[in-house]
Coordinates of C-alpha atoms and ligand atoms in Angstrom, one line a residue:
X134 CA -49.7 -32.2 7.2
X135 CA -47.0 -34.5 5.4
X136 CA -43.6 -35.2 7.6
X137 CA -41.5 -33.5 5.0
X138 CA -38.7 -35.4 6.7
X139 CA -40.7 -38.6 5.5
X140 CA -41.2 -37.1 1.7
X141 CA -37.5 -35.3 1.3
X142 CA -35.4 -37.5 -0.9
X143 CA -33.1 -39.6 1.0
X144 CA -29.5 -38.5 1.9
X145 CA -27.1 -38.1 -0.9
X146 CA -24.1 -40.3 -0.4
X147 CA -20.9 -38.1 0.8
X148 CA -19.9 -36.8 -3.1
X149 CA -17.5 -34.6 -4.1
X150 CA -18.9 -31.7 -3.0
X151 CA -19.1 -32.8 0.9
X152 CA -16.0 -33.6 2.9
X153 CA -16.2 -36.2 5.4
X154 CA -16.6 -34.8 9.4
X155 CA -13.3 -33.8 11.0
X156 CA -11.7 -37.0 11.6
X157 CA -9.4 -35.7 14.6
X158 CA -5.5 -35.0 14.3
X159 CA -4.4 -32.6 11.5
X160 CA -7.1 -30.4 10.5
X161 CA -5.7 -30.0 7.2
X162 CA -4.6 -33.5 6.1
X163 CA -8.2 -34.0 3.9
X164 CA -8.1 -30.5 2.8
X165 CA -8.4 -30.3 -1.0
X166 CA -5.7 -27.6 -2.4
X167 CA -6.2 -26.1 -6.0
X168 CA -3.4 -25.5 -8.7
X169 CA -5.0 -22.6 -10.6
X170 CA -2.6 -20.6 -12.6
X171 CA -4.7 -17.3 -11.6
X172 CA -3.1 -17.9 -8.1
X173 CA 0.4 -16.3 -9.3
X174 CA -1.2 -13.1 -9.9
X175 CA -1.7 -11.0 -6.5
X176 CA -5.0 -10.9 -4.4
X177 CA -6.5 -7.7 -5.4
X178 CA -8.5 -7.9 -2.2
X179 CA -6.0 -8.5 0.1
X180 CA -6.0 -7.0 3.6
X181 CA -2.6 -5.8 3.6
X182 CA -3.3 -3.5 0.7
X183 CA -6.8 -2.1 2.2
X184 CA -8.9 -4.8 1.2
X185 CA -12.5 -5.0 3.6
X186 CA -15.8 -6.3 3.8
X187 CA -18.0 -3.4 4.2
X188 CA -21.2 -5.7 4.9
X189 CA -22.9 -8.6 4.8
X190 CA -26.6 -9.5 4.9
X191 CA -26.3 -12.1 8.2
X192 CA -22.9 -13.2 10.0
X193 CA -24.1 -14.7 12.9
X194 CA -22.2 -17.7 13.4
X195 CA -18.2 -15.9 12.7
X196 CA -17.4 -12.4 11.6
X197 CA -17.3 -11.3 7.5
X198 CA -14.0 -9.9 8.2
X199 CA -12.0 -13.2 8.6
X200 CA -12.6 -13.6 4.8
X201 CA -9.9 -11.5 3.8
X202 CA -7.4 -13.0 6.3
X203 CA -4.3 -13.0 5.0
X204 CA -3.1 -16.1 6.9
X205 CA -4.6 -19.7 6.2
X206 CA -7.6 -20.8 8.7
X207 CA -7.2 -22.6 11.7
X208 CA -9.2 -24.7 13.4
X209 CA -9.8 -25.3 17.0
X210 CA -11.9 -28.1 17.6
X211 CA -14.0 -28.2 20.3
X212 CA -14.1 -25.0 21.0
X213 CA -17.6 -23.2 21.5
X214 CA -18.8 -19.8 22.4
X215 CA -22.2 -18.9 23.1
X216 CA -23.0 -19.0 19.5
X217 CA -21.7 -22.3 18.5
X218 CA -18.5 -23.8 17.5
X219 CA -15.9 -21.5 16.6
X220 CA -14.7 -21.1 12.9
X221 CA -12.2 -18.9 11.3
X222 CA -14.2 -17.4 8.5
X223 CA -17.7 -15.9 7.4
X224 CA -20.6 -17.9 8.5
X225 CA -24.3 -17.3 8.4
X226 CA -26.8 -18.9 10.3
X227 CA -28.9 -22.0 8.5
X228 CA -31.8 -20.8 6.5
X229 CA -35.5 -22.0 6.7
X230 CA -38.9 -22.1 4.4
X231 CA -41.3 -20.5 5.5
X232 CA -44.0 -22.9 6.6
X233 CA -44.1 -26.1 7.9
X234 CA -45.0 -27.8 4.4
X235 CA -41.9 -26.1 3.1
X236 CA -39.5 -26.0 6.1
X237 CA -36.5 -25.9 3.4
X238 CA -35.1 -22.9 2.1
X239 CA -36.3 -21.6 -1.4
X240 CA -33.7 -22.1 -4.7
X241 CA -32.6 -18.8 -4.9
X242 CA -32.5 -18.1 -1.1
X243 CA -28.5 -16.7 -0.4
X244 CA -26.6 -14.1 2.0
X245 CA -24.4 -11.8 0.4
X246 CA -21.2 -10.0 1.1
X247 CA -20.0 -6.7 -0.1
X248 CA -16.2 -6.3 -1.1
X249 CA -14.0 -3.7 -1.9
X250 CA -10.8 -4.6 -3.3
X251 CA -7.3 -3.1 -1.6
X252 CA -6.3 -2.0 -5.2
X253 CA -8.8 -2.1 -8.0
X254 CA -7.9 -4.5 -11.4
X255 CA -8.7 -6.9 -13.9
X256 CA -10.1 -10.1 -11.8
X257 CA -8.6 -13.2 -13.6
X258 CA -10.1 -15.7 -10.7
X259 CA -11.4 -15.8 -7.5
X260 CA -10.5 -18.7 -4.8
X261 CA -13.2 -19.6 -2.2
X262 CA -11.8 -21.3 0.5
X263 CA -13.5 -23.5 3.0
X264 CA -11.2 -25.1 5.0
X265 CA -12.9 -26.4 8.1
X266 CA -16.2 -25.7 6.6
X267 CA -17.7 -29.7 6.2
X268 CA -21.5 -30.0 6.5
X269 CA -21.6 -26.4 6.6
X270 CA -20.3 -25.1 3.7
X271 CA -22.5 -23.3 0.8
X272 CA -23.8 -25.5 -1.6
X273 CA -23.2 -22.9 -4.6
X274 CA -21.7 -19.5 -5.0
X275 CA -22.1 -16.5 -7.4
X276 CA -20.0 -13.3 -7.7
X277 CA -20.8 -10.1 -9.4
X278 CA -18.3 -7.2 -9.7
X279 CA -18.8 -3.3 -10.4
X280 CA -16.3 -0.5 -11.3
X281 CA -17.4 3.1 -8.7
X282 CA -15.2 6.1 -8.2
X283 CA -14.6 7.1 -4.8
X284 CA -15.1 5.6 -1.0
X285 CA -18.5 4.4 -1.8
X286 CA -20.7 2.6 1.1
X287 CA -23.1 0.2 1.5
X288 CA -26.0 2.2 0.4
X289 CA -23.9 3.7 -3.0
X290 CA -23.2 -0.6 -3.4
X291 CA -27.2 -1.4 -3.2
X292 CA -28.1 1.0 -6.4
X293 CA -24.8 0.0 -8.4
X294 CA -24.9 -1.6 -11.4
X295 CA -23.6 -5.3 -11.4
X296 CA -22.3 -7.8 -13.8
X297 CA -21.6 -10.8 -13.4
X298 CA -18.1 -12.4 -12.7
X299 CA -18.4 -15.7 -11.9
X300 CA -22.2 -17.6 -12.6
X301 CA -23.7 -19.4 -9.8
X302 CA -20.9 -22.8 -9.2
X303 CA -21.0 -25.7 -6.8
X304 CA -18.8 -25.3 -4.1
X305 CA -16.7 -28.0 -2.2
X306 CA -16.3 -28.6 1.4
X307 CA -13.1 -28.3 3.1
X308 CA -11.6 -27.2 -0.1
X309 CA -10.1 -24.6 -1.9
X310 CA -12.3 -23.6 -5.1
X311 CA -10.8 -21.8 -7.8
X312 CA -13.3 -20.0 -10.4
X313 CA -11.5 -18.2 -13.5
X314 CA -12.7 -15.2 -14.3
X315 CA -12.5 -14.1 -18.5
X316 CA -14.1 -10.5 -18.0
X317 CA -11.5 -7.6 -18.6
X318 CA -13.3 -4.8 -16.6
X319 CA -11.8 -2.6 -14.3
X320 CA -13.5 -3.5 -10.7
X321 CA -13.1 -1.7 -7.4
X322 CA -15.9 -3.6 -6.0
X323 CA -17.6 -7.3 -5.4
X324 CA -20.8 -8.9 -4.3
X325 CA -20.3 -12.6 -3.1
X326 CA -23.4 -14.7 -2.8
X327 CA -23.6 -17.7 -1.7
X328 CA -26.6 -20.3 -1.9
X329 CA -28.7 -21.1 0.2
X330 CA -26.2 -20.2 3.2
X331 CA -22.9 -21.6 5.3
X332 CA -19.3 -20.8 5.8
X333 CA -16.7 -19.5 3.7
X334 CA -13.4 -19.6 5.5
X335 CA -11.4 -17.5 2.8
X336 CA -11.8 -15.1 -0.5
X337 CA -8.9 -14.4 -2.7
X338 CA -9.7 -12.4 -5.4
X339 CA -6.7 -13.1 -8.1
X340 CA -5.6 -10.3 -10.7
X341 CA -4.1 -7.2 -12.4
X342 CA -3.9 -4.1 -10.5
X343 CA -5.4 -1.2 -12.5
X344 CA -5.0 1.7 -9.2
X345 CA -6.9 5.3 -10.6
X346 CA -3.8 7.2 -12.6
X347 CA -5.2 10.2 -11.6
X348 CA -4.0 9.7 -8.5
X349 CA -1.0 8.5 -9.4
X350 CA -0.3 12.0 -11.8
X351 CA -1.3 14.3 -8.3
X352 CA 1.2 12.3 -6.3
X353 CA 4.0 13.1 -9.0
X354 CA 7.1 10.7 -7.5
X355 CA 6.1 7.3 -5.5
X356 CA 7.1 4.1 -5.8
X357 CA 6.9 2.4 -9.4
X358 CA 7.5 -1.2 -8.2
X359 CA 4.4 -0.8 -5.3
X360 CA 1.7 -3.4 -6.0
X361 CA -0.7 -0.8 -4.7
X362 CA 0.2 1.5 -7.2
X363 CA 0.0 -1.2 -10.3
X364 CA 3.4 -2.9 -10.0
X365 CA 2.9 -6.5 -10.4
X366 CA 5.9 -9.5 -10.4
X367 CA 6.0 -10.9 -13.5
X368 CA 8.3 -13.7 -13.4
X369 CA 11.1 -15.2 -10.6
X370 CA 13.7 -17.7 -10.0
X371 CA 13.1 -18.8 -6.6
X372 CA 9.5 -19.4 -5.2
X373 CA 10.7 -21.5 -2.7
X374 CA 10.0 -20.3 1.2
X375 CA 8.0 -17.2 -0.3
X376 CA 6.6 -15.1 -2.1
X377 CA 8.4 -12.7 -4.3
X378 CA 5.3 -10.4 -4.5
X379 CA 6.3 -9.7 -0.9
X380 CA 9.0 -7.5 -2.1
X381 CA 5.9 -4.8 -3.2
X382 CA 3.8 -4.9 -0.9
X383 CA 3.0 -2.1 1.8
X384 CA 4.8 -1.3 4.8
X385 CA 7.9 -3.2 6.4
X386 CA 8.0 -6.8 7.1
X387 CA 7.7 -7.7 10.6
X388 CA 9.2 -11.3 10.2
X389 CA 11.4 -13.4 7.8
X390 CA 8.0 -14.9 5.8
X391 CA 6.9 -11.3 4.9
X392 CA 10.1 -11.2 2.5
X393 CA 11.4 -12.9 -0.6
X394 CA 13.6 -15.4 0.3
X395 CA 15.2 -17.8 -1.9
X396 CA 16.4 -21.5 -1.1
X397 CA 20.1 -22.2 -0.4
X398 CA 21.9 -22.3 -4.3
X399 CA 24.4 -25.2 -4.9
X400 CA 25.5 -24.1 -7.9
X401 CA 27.0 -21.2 -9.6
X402 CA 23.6 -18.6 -10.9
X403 CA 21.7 -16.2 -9.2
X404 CA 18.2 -15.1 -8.5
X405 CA 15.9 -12.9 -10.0
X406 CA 12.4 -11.1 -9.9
X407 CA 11.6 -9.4 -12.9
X408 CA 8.7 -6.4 -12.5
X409 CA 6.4 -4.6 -14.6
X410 CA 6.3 -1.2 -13.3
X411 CA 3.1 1.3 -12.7
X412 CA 4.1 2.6 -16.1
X413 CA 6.7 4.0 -18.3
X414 CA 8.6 6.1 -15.7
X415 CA 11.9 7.2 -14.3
X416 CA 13.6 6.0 -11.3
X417 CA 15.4 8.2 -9.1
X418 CA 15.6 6.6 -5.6
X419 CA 15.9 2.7 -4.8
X420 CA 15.1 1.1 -1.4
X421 CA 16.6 -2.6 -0.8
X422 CA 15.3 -3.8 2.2
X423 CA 17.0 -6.9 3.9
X424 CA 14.7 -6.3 7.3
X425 CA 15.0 -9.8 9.1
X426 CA 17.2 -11.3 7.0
X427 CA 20.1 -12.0 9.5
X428 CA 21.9 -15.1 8.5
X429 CA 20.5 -15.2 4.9
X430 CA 20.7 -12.1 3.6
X431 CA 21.0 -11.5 -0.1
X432 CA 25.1 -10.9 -0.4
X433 CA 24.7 -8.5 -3.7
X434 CA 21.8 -7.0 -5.4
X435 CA 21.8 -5.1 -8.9
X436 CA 19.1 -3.5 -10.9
X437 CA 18.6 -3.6 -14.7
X438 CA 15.9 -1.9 -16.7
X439 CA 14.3 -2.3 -19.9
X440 CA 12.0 0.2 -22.2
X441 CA 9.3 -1.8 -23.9
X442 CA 8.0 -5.3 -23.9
X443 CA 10.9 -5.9 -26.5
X444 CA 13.4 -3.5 -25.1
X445 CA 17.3 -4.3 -24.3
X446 CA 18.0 -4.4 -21.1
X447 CA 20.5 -1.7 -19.4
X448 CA 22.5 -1.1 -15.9
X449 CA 20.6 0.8 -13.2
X450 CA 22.2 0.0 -10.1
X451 CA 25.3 -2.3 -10.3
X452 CA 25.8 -5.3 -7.8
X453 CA 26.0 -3.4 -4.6
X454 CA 27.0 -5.3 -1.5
X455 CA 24.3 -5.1 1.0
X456 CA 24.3 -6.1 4.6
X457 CA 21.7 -8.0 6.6
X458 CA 19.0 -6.4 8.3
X459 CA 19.6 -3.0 7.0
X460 CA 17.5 -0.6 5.0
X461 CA 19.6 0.1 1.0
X462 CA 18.8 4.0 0.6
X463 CA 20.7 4.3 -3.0
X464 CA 20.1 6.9 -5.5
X465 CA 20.7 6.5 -9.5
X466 CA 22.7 9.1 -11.1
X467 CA 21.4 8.7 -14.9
X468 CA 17.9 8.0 -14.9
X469 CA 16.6 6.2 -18.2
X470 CA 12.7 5.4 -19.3
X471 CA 11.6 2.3 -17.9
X472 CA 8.7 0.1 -18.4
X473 CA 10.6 -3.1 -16.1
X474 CA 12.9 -4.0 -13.8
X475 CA 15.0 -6.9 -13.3
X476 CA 16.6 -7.5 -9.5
X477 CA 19.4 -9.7 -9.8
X478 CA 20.4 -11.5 -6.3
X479 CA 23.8 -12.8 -5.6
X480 CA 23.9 -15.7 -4.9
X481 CA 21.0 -16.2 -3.0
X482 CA 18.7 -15.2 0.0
X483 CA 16.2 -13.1 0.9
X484 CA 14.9 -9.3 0.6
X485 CA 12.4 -8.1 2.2
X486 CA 11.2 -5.0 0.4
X487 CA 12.2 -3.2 -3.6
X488 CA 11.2 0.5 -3.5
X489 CA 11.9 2.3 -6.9
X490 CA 10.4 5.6 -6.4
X491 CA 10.2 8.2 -9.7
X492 CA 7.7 9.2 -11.6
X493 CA 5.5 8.8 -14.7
X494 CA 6.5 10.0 -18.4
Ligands
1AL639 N1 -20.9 -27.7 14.3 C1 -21.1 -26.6 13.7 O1 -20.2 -26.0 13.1 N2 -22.4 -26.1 13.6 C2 -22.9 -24.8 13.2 N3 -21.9 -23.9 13.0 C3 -21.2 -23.4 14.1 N4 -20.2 -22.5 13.8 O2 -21.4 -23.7 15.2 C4 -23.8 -25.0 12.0 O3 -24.9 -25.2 12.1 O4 -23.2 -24.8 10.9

């Protein structure tokens, strides 16, 4: 019987793909960001908005669930349970051949996990994350998407039919990998594979909310501007401290970081998020929400609307005063058809939620 350790190929020198072993201090300081343009859009599979891993084939080493994290990944070093060290994402255990000849795994050996998306959409590009994940990360990944009505499970999953969203792509360690995606379909649903096994510390699945308009007709008034009922942030002034898709997300925000919050302006302007709403609709109610905003607050806040990719734009609200920390309950008198929204923000600061509840027309 040959020594396959004898007659494997030697060691590939550390490459690209690879990241060097944790070299102590800073975990992230040889991390590898990406700058995809997909990453503006919202992650359709984020947990906030409902977002889950229903299964996955093996999970032995950490739990499919940190996957959809909203947070970055930490790393403790060090630190081991009775399973091994501890990691802040999915990780399977290491595959094996079957026999002693071939004690490596086979080319198309993998373990899978099954996603459904928070709010289904148009996928523009999906971000695997492994940060931390050096000599353990996959060596490829594939995903494959598929559109089902419902609350399927697992089992209604297995018999779907699949296609294919991103083809079978090397993977860096310690990195964040960015895959665009050029297929327009409507998904509620993903299959990640990844070859022949390893650790994923985070999946972002970048895109176009496309929520089920049936639903959105039975619930008659709700709120336009909500990401998780197709609202998306087009455009904004002021990315600075955070994220201005914050403003349309679910629920309060429990701290200052869960709002839009501009940097301090030093010169005369103002701030703005512009919206596409859910679809062409009227606006009866508006919520401004400065929750945890204390000492940079927005000082005004004013609405205008427009009708039509090429519309004008009109008054909804005008500049209202608003106070720190306080929920804005302000009705509008006139409704008119609107396809977006403009928030203008004077002169700065932060707002934690926009709620423009009304209806379809
Ligand atoms: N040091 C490790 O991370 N080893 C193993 N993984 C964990 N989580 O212990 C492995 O084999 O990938």
């Amino acid at each position: 019987m040959p020594n396959p350790a004898r007659t494997a190929p030697a060691e590939p020198a550390v490459d690209d793909l690879a990241a060097a072993p944790y070299p102590g201090g800073d975990p992230y300081a040889d991390y590898r960001p990406a700058d995809f343009a997909f990453t503006a859009l919202p992650d359709l599979a984020d947990r906030r908005l409902g977002g889950a891993v229903l299964a996955a084939g093996d999970e032995f080493f950490a739990d499919r669930e940190n996957l959809l994290k909203p947070d970055p990944a930490e790393f403790r070093p060090h630190t081991f349970t009775a399973k091994g060290q501890l990691m802040d994402g999915w990780e399977t255990r290491r595959r094996r051949g079957r026999t002693t000849g071939a004690p490596h795994p086979g080319p198309d050996d993998h373990d899978w996990a099954l996603i459904r998306l928070g709010v289904p959409g148009t996928v523009r590009g999906v971000l695997v994350d492994t940060a931390h994940f050096r000599g353990n990360h996959p060596l490829a990944v594939s995903v494959e998407a598929t559109e089902l009505p419902g609350t399927p499970g697992p089992e209604d999953l297995d018999a779907a039919d699949w296609h294919p969203l991103v083809p079978r792509s090397p993977v860096r360690g310690h990195a964040a990998n960015g895959y665009p995606v050029t297929d327009p379909r409507r998904v509620t649903h993903l299959r990640i594979r990844q070859y022949p096994d390893g650790g994923i510390a985070r999946l972002r699945v970048h895109g176009e909310p496309r929520p089920d308009r049936a639903w959105l007709t039975a619930l008659g008034t709700f709120d336009l501007a909500a990401l998780a009922h197709g609202g998306t942030v087009e455009d904004a002034s002021d990315r600075f401290f955070s994220s201005p898709v914050n403003l349309i997300m679910p629920g309060t925000s429990r701290v200052m970081g869960e709002g839009w919050e501009t940097r301090r302006r030093r010169d005369r302007g103002a701030d703005w998020v512009r919206l596409r709403l859910a679809g062409r609709g009227l606006i009866r109610a508006v919520e401004i929400d400065t929750a945890n905003y204390l000492g940079n607050a927005a000082g005004w806040a004013g609405l205008q609307g427009r009708d039509g990719e090429d519309g004008a734009w009109f008054d909804l609200l005008p500049l209202t005063r608003l106070q720190p920390d306080t929920l804005h309950r302000l009705p509008l008198d006139r409704p008119r058809p609107a396809t977006h929204v403009r928030l203008d923000v004077l002169p700065d600061g932060g707002i934690a939620r926009l709620r423009l509840h009304g209806s379809l027309l």
